[in-house]
Amino acid sequence: MDQPDFKKLNGLVPAIAQEYKTGEVLMMAYMNQESWDTTLKTGKATYWSRSRQELWVKGMTSGSTQLVKEVFLDCDNDTILLKVDQVGGIACHTGERTCFHKKVMCN
């Protein structure tokens, strides 16, 4: 099985969460080896909190968990794509469905 290359970025790899059914991009966070292993073992998206310096199981406090349906790595093994079922409908800590709700430009 392929593994993320955690050495490239000092132990952290970007992880993008995407809604499994619609393809909507929900959020981006970081994973380390421990959060990667925990995610694969439990099936719940688990990230590394850079501010708290601890594992962060998405939805542990809010109830808006991410159940992982598929996991992909990019061609360089340095970005993770999690296709998830966003339980509770909210991915962003601001209460928005997605962290990418601020439109900057549209042609």
PDB file of C-alpha atoms in Angstrom:
ATOM      1  CA  MET A   1       0.000   0.000   0.000  1.00  0.00           C
ATOM      2  CA  ASP A   2       1.256   3.481  -0.843  1.00  0.00           C
ATOM      3  CA  GLN A   3       2.034   5.797   2.056  1.00  0.00           C
ATOM      4  CA  PRO A   4       2.254   9.584   2.291  1.00  0.00           C
ATOM      5  CA  ASP A   5       5.786  10.994   2.301  1.00  0.00           C
ATOM      6  CA  PHE A   6       5.756  12.681   5.687  1.00  0.00           C
ATOM      7  CA  LYS A   7       9.471  13.546   5.441  1.00  0.00           C
ATOM      8  CA  LYS A   8       8.975  16.147   2.689  1.00  0.00           C
ATOM      9  CA  LEU A   9       7.160  18.704   4.834  1.00  0.00           C
ATOM     10  CA  ASN A  10       8.632  18.078   8.291  1.00  0.00           C
ATOM     11  CA  GLY A  11       6.173  15.358   9.240  1.00  0.00           C
ATOM     12  CA  LEU A  12       2.953  16.963   7.996  1.00  0.00           C
ATOM     13  CA  VAL A  13       1.078  16.429   4.743  1.00  0.00           C
ATOM     14  CA  PRO A  14      -1.911  18.472   3.501  1.00  0.00           C
ATOM     15  CA  ALA A  15      -5.172  16.534   3.547  1.00  0.00           C
ATOM     16  CA  ILE A  16      -8.173  17.653   1.525  1.00  0.00           C
ATOM     17  CA  ALA A  17     -11.631  16.482   2.563  1.00  0.00           C
ATOM     18  CA  GLN A  18     -14.135  16.174  -0.266  1.00  0.00           C
ATOM     19  CA  GLU A  19     -17.808  15.205  -0.019  1.00  0.00           C
ATOM     20  CA  TYR A  20     -18.035  11.657  -1.330  1.00  0.00           C
ATOM     21  CA  LYS A  21     -21.392  11.983  -3.097  1.00  0.00           C
ATOM     22  CA  THR A  22     -21.122  15.477  -4.615  1.00  0.00           C
ATOM     23  CA  GLY A  23     -17.397  16.132  -5.003  1.00  0.00           C
ATOM     24  CA  GLU A  24     -17.692  19.383  -3.036  1.00  0.00           C
ATOM     25  CA  VAL A  25     -14.385  20.383  -1.413  1.00  0.00           C
ATOM     26  CA  LEU A  26     -15.047  20.734   2.301  1.00  0.00           C
ATOM     27  CA  MET A  27     -11.760  21.609   3.962  1.00  0.00           C
ATOM     28  CA  MET A  28      -8.002  21.270   4.085  1.00  0.00           C
ATOM     29  CA  ALA A  29      -6.083  20.252   7.176  1.00  0.00           C
ATOM     30  CA  TYR A  30      -2.844  18.448   7.949  1.00  0.00           C
ATOM     31  CA  MET A  31      -2.066  14.856   8.787  1.00  0.00           C
ATOM     32  CA  ASN A  32       0.982  13.271  10.359  1.00  0.00           C
ATOM     33  CA  GLN A  33       1.827   9.574  10.543  1.00  0.00           C
ATOM     34  CA  GLU A  34      -0.286   9.061  13.670  1.00  0.00           C
ATOM     35  CA  SER A  35      -3.386  10.769  12.271  1.00  0.00           C
ATOM     36  CA  TRP A  36      -2.968   8.859   8.977  1.00  0.00           C
ATOM     37  CA  ASP A  37      -2.778   5.544  10.822  1.00  0.00           C
ATOM     38  CA  THR A  38      -5.741   6.457  13.048  1.00  0.00           C
ATOM     39  CA  THR A  39      -7.861   7.498  10.056  1.00  0.00           C
ATOM     40  CA  LEU A  40      -7.176   4.218   8.246  1.00  0.00           C
ATOM     41  CA  LYS A  41      -7.842   2.177  11.398  1.00  0.00           C
ATOM     42  CA  THR A  42     -11.066   3.908  12.531  1.00  0.00           C
ATOM     43  CA  GLY A  43     -12.567   5.171   9.268  1.00  0.00           C
ATOM     44  CA  LYS A  44     -13.054   8.606  10.864  1.00  0.00           C
ATOM     45  CA  ALA A  45     -11.101  11.567   9.501  1.00  0.00           C
ATOM     46  CA  THR A  46      -8.396  12.367  12.027  1.00  0.00           C
ATOM     47  CA  TYR A  47      -6.049  15.291  11.544  1.00  0.00           C
ATOM     48  CA  TRP A  48      -3.100  16.874  13.321  1.00  0.00           C
ATOM     49  CA  SER A  49      -3.941  20.172  15.003  1.00  0.00           C
ATOM     50  CA  ARG A  50      -0.979  22.492  14.520  1.00  0.00           C
ATOM     51  CA  SER A  51      -2.317  24.998  17.052  1.00  0.00           C
ATOM     52  CA  ARG A  52      -3.025  22.448  19.803  1.00  0.00           C
ATOM     53  CA  GLN A  53      -0.218  20.050  18.831  1.00  0.00           C
ATOM     54  CA  GLU A  54      -2.495  17.019  19.174  1.00  0.00           C
ATOM     55  CA  LEU A  55      -4.646  14.623  17.186  1.00  0.00           C
ATOM     56  CA  TRP A  56      -7.997  16.040  16.146  1.00  0.00           C
ATOM     57  CA  VAL A  57     -10.814  13.662  15.273  1.00  0.00           C
ATOM     58  CA  LYS A  58     -13.099  15.760  13.071  1.00  0.00           C
ATOM     59  CA  GLY A  59     -16.423  16.252  14.841  1.00  0.00           C
ATOM     60  CA  MET A  60     -15.343  14.979  18.257  1.00  0.00           C
ATOM     61  CA  THR A  61     -16.768  18.101  19.903  1.00  0.00           C
ATOM     62  CA  SER A  62     -19.111  19.469  17.208  1.00  0.00           C
ATOM     63  CA  GLY A  63     -20.724  16.188  16.173  1.00  0.00           C
ATOM     64  CA  SER A  64     -20.012  16.944  12.494  1.00  0.00           C
ATOM     65  CA  THR A  65     -17.845  13.917  11.840  1.00  0.00           C
ATOM     66  CA  GLN A  66     -16.292  12.812   8.582  1.00  0.00           C
ATOM     67  CA  LEU A  67     -16.713   9.128   7.765  1.00  0.00           C
ATOM     68  CA  VAL A  68     -14.026   8.173   5.273  1.00  0.00           C
ATOM     69  CA  LYS A  69     -15.244   6.363   2.159  1.00  0.00           C
ATOM     70  CA  GLU A  70     -12.104   6.498  -0.018  1.00  0.00           C
ATOM     71  CA  VAL A  71      -8.506   7.662   0.386  1.00  0.00           C
ATOM     72  CA  PHE A  72      -6.218   8.813  -2.427  1.00  0.00           C
ATOM     73  CA  LEU A  73      -2.655  10.099  -2.631  1.00  0.00           C
ATOM     74  CA  ASP A  74      -1.423  12.478  -5.285  1.00  0.00           C
ATOM     75  CA  CYS A  75       1.323  11.449  -7.731  1.00  0.00           C
ATOM     76  CA  ASP A  76       4.123  12.625  -5.387  1.00  0.00           C
ATOM     77  CA  ASN A  77       2.649  11.039  -2.241  1.00  0.00           C
ATOM     78  CA  ASP A  78       2.648  14.429  -0.514  1.00  0.00           C
ATOM     79  CA  THR A  79      -1.044  15.339  -0.540  1.00  0.00           C
ATOM     80  CA  ILE A  80      -3.940  13.249   0.759  1.00  0.00           C
ATOM     81  CA  LEU A  81      -7.491  13.330  -0.592  1.00  0.00           C
ATOM     82  CA  LEU A  82     -10.175  11.979   1.731  1.00  0.00           C
ATOM     83  CA  LYS A  83     -13.568  11.348   0.181  1.00  0.00           C
ATOM     84  CA  VAL A  84     -15.923  11.530   3.139  1.00  0.00           C
ATOM     85  CA  ASP A  85     -19.522  11.410   4.230  1.00  0.00           C
ATOM     86  CA  GLN A  86     -19.858  14.727   6.099  1.00  0.00           C
ATOM     87  CA  VAL A  87     -22.184  13.801   8.958  1.00  0.00           C
ATOM     88  CA  GLY A  88     -23.960  16.826  10.402  1.00  0.00           C
ATOM     89  CA  GLY A  89     -23.547  18.875   7.244  1.00  0.00           C
ATOM     90  CA  ILE A  90     -20.943  21.311   8.586  1.00  0.00           C
ATOM     91  CA  ALA A  91     -17.218  20.994   7.890  1.00  0.00           C
ATOM     92  CA  CYS A  92     -15.998  24.489   8.817  1.00  0.00           C
ATOM     93  CA  HIS A  93     -15.389  25.683  12.378  1.00  0.00           C
ATOM     94  CA  THR A  94     -17.249  28.900  11.441  1.00  0.00           C
ATOM     95  CA  GLY A  95     -20.486  26.961  10.980  1.00  0.00           C
ATOM     96  CA  GLU A  96     -20.352  27.010   7.177  1.00  0.00           C
ATOM     97  CA  ARG A  97     -20.816  23.800   5.220  1.00  0.00           C
ATOM     98  CA  THR A  98     -17.375  24.174   3.629  1.00  0.00           C
ATOM     99  CA  CYS A  99     -14.266  26.124   4.577  1.00  0.00           C
ATOM    100  CA  PHE A 100     -14.160  27.355   0.967  1.00  0.00           C
ATOM    101  CA  HIS A 101     -17.159  29.706   1.141  1.00  0.00           C
ATOM    102  CA  LYS A 102     -15.325  33.006   0.477  1.00  0.00           C
ATOM    103  CA  LYS A 103     -15.520  33.721  -3.249  1.00  0.00           C
ATOM    104  CA  VAL A 104     -12.679  35.972  -4.329  1.00  0.00           C
ATOM    105  CA  MET A 105     -13.052  35.976  -8.091  1.00  0.00           C
ATOM    106  CA  CYS A 106     -15.468  34.810 -10.735  1.00  0.00           C
ATOM    107  CA  ASN A 107     -15.201  35.351 -14.489  1.00  0.00           C
TER     108      ASN A 107
END
